[in-house]
Short mmCIF file of C-alpha atoms and ligand atoms in Angstrom, two decimals:
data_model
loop_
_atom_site.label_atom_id
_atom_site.label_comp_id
_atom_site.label_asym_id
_atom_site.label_seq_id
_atom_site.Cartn_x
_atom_site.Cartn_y
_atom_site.Cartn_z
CA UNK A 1 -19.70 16.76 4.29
CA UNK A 2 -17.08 14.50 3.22
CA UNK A 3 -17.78 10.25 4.38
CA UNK A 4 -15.22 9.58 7.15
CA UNK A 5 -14.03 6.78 8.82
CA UNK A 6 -13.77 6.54 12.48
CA UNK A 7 -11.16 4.90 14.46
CA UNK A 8 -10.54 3.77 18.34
CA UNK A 9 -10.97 7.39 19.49
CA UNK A 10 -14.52 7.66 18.58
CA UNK A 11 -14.35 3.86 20.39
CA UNK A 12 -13.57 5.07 23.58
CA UNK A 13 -15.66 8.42 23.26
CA UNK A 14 -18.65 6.33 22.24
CA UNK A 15 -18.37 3.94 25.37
CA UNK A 16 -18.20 6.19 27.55
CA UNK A 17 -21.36 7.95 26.58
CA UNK A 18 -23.15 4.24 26.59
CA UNK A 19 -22.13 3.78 30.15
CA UNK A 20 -22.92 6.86 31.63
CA UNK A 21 -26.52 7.46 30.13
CA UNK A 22 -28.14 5.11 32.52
CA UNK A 23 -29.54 1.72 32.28
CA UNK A 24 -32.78 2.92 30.29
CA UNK A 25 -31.18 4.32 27.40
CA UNK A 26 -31.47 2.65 24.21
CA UNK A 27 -28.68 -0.19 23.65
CA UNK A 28 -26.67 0.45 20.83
CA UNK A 29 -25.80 3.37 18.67
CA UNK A 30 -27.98 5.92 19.59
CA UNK A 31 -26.39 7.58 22.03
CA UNK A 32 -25.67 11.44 22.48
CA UNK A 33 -24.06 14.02 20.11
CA UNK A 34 -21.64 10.82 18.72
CA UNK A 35 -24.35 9.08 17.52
CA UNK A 36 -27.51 9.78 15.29
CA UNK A 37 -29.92 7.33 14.94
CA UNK A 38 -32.04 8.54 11.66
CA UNK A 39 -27.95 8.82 10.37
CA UNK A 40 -27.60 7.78 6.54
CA UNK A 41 -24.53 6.43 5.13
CA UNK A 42 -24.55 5.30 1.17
CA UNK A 43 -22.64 3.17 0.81
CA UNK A 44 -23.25 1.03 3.47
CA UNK A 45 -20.38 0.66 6.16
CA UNK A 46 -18.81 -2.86 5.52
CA UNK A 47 -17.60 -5.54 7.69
CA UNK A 48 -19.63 -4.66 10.84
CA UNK A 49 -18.66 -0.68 10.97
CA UNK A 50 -21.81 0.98 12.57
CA UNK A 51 -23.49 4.55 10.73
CA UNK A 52 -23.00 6.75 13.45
CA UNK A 53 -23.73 9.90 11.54
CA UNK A 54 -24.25 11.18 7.82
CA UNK A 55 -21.76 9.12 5.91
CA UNK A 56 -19.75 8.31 8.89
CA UNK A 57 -18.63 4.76 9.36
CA UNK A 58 -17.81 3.98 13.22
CA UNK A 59 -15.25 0.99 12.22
CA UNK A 60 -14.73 -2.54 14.00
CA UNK A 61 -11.23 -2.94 15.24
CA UNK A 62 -9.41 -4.12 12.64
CA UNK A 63 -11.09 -2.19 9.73
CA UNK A 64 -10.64 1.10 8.12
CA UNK A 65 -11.29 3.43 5.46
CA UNK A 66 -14.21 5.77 4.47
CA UNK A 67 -17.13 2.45 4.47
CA UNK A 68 -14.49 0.24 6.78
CA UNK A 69 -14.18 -1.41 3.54
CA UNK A 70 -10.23 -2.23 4.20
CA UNK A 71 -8.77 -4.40 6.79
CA UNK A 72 -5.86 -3.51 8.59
CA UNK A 73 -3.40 -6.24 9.15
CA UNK A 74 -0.77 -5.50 12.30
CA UNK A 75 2.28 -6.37 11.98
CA UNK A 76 1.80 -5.34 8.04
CA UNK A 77 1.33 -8.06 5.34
CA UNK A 78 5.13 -7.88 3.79
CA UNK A 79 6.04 -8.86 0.12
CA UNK A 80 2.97 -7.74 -1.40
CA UNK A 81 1.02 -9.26 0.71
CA UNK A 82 -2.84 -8.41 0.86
CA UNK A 83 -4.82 -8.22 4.14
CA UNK A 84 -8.05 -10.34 3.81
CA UNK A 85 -9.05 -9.65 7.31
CA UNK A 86 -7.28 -8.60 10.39
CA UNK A 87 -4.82 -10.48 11.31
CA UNK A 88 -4.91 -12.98 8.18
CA UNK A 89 -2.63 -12.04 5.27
CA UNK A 90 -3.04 -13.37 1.55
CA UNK A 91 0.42 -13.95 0.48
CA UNK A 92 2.03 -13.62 -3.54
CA UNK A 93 2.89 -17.25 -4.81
CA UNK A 94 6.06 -17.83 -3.28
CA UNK A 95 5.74 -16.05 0.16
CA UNK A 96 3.94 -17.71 3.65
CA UNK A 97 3.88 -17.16 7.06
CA UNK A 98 1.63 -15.26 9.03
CA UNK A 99 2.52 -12.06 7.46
CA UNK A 100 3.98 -13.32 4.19
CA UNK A 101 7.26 -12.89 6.21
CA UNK A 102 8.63 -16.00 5.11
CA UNK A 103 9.86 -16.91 0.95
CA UNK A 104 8.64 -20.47 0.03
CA UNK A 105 9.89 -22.25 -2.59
CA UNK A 106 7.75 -24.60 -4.15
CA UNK A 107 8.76 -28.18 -3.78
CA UNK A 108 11.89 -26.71 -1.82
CA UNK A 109 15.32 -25.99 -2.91
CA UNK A 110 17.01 -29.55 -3.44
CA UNK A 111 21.55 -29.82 -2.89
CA UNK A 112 21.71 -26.74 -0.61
CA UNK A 113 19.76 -24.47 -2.33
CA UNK A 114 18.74 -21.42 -0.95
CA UNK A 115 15.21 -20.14 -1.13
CA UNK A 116 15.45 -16.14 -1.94
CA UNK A 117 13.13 -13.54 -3.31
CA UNK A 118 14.64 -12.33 -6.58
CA UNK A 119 12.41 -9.12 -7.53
CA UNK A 120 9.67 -10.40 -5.23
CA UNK A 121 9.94 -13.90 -6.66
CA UNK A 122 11.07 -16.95 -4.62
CA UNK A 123 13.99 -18.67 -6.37
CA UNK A 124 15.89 -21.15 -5.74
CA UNK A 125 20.01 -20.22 -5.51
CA UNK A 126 22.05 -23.03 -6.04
CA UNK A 127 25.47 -24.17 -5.13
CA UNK A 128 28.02 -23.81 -8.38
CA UNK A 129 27.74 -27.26 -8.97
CA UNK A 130 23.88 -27.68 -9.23
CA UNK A 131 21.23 -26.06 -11.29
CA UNK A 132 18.02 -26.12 -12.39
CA UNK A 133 14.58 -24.52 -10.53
CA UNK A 134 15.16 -26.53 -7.82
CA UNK A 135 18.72 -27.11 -8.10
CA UNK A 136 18.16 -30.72 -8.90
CA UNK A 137 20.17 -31.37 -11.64
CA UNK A 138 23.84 -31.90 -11.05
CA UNK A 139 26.21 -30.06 -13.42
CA UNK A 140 29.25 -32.02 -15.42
CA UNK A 141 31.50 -29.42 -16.14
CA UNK A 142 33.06 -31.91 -18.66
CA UNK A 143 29.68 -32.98 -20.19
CA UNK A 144 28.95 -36.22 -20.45
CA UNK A 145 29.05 -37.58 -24.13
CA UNK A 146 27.39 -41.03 -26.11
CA UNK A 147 24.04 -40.45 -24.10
CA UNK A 148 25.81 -40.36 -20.26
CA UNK A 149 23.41 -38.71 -17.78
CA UNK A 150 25.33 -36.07 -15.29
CA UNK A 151 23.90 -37.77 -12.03
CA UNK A 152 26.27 -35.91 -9.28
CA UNK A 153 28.35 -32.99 -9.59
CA UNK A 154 31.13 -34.08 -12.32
CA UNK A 155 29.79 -37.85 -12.32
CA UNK A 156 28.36 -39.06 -15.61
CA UNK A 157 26.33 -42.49 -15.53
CA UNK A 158 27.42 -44.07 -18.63
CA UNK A 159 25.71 -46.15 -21.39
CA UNK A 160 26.40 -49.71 -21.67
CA UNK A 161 29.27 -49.83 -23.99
CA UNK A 162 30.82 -46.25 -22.90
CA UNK A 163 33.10 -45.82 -20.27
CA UNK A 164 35.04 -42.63 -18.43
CA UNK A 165 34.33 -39.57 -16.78
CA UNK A 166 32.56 -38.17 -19.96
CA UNK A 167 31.82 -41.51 -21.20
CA UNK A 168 33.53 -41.01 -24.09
CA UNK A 169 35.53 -44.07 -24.21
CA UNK A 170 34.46 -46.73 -26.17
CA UNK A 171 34.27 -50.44 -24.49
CA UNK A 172 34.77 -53.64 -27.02
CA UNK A 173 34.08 -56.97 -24.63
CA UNK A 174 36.57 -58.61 -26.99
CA UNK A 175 40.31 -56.02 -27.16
CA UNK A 176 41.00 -54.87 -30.58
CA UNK A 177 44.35 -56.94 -31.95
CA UNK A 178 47.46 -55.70 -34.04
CA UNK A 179 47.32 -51.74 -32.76
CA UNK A 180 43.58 -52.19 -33.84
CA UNK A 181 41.37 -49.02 -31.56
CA UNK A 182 38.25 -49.58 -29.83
CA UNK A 183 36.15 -46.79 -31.65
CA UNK A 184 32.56 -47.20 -30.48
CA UNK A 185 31.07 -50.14 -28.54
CA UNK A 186 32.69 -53.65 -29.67
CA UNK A 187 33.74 -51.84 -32.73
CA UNK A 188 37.60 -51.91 -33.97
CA UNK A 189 38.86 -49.78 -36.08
CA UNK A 190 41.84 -51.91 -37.26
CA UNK A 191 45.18 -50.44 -38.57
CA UNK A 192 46.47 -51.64 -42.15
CA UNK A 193 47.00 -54.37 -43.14
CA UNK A 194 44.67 -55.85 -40.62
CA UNK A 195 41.02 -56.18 -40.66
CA UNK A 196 37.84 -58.18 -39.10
CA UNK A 197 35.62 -57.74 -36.07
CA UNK A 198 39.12 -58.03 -34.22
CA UNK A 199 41.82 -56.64 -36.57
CA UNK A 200 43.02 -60.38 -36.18
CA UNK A 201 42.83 -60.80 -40.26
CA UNK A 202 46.01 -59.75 -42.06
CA UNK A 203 45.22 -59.28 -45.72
CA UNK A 204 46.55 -60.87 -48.12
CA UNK A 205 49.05 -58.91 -50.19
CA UNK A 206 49.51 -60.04 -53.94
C1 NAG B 301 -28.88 13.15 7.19
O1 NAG B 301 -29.36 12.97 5.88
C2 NAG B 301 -30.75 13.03 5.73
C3 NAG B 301 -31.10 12.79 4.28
O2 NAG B 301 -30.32 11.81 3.69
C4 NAG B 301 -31.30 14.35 6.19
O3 NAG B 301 -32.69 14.35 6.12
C5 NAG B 301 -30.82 14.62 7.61
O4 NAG B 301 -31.20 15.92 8.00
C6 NAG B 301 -29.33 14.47 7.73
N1 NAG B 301 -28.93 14.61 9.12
C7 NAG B 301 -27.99 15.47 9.51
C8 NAG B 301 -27.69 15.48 10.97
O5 NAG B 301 -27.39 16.19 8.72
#
């Protein structure tokens, strides 16, 4: 004979047999046909299930399977979920809730991120402007050059010295003179004939 696991039908079958054999029978699981008491069942029935005869496991609600080894979560554990005992799902990284119903992203999703499973992994999908696993880093489109940090959507934060959206313009406390350019950070680069930390020297021609 094959080891089976009973459910609530044998529950109901089995009390009913208890309660109408009188107050001296023996308490327990030795009642009538249902029930042997010299029964054997190898392996043992797990998680409270009682032998009721020859490799039959009589289950406790909320267990099932041949030695009541499994427990049966209701509503089902979702998203991979595993049932650890009725009732009390063990969730994948990334899901929670009761029934691993709910994705959770760890830390959260930052800028109005939204928290999806992506092939039964919680992600993080980000508004076009912000990235990262989070979406916590703001995105320049324009890049942000001479060692600028991209601190909101299109904002840089410039360097001292740097200035403009992509801090690529160059700031020099003192102007450049005589059509001189600012190149890099009090830096002129002057145009001929003139020269110095200003352009402000005209060279002398022979
Ligand atoms: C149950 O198994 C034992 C041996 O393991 C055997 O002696 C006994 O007769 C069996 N009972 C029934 C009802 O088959």
């Amino acid at each position: 004979m094959g080891f089976v696991g009973l459910g609530l039908t044998v529950l109901l079958a089995a009390v009913v047999a208890l309660c109408s054999a009188g107050s001296d029978a023996p308490r327990g699981v030795a009642v009538g046909f249902v029930f042997d008491p010299k029964a054997r069942c190898e392996p043992a029935c797990e998680h409270g299930g009682i032998c009721i005869r020859n490799n039959t496991c009589f289950c406790s609600k909320g267990y099932e399977g041949e030695t009541c080894q499994y427990a049966n979560c209701n509503p089902k554990c979702k998203n991979g979920g595993m049932c650890l005992r009725p009732g009390k799902c063990r969730c994948r990284p990334g899901f929670g809730g009761r029934y691993c119903h709910k994705v959770t992203c760890d830390g959260g999703c930052w800028n109005g991120g939204e928290c999806i499973p992506v092939n039964g992994v919680a992600k993080c999908i980000c508004p076009s402007s912000w990235t990262g696993s989070k979406c916590q880093e703001a995105i320049c489109p324009q890049g942000c050059g001479n060692g600028g940090v991209c601190v909101a959507p299109g904002i840089c934060s410039c360097p001292l010295g740097w200035l403009g959206g992509a801090c690529h313009t160059a700031v020099c406390t003192q102007s450049c003179l005589n059509g001189g350019k600012c190149i890099s950070p009090d830096k002129c680069r002057c145009r001929p004939p003139f020269s110095g930390p200003r352009c402000e020297e005209r060279k002398k021609s022979n």
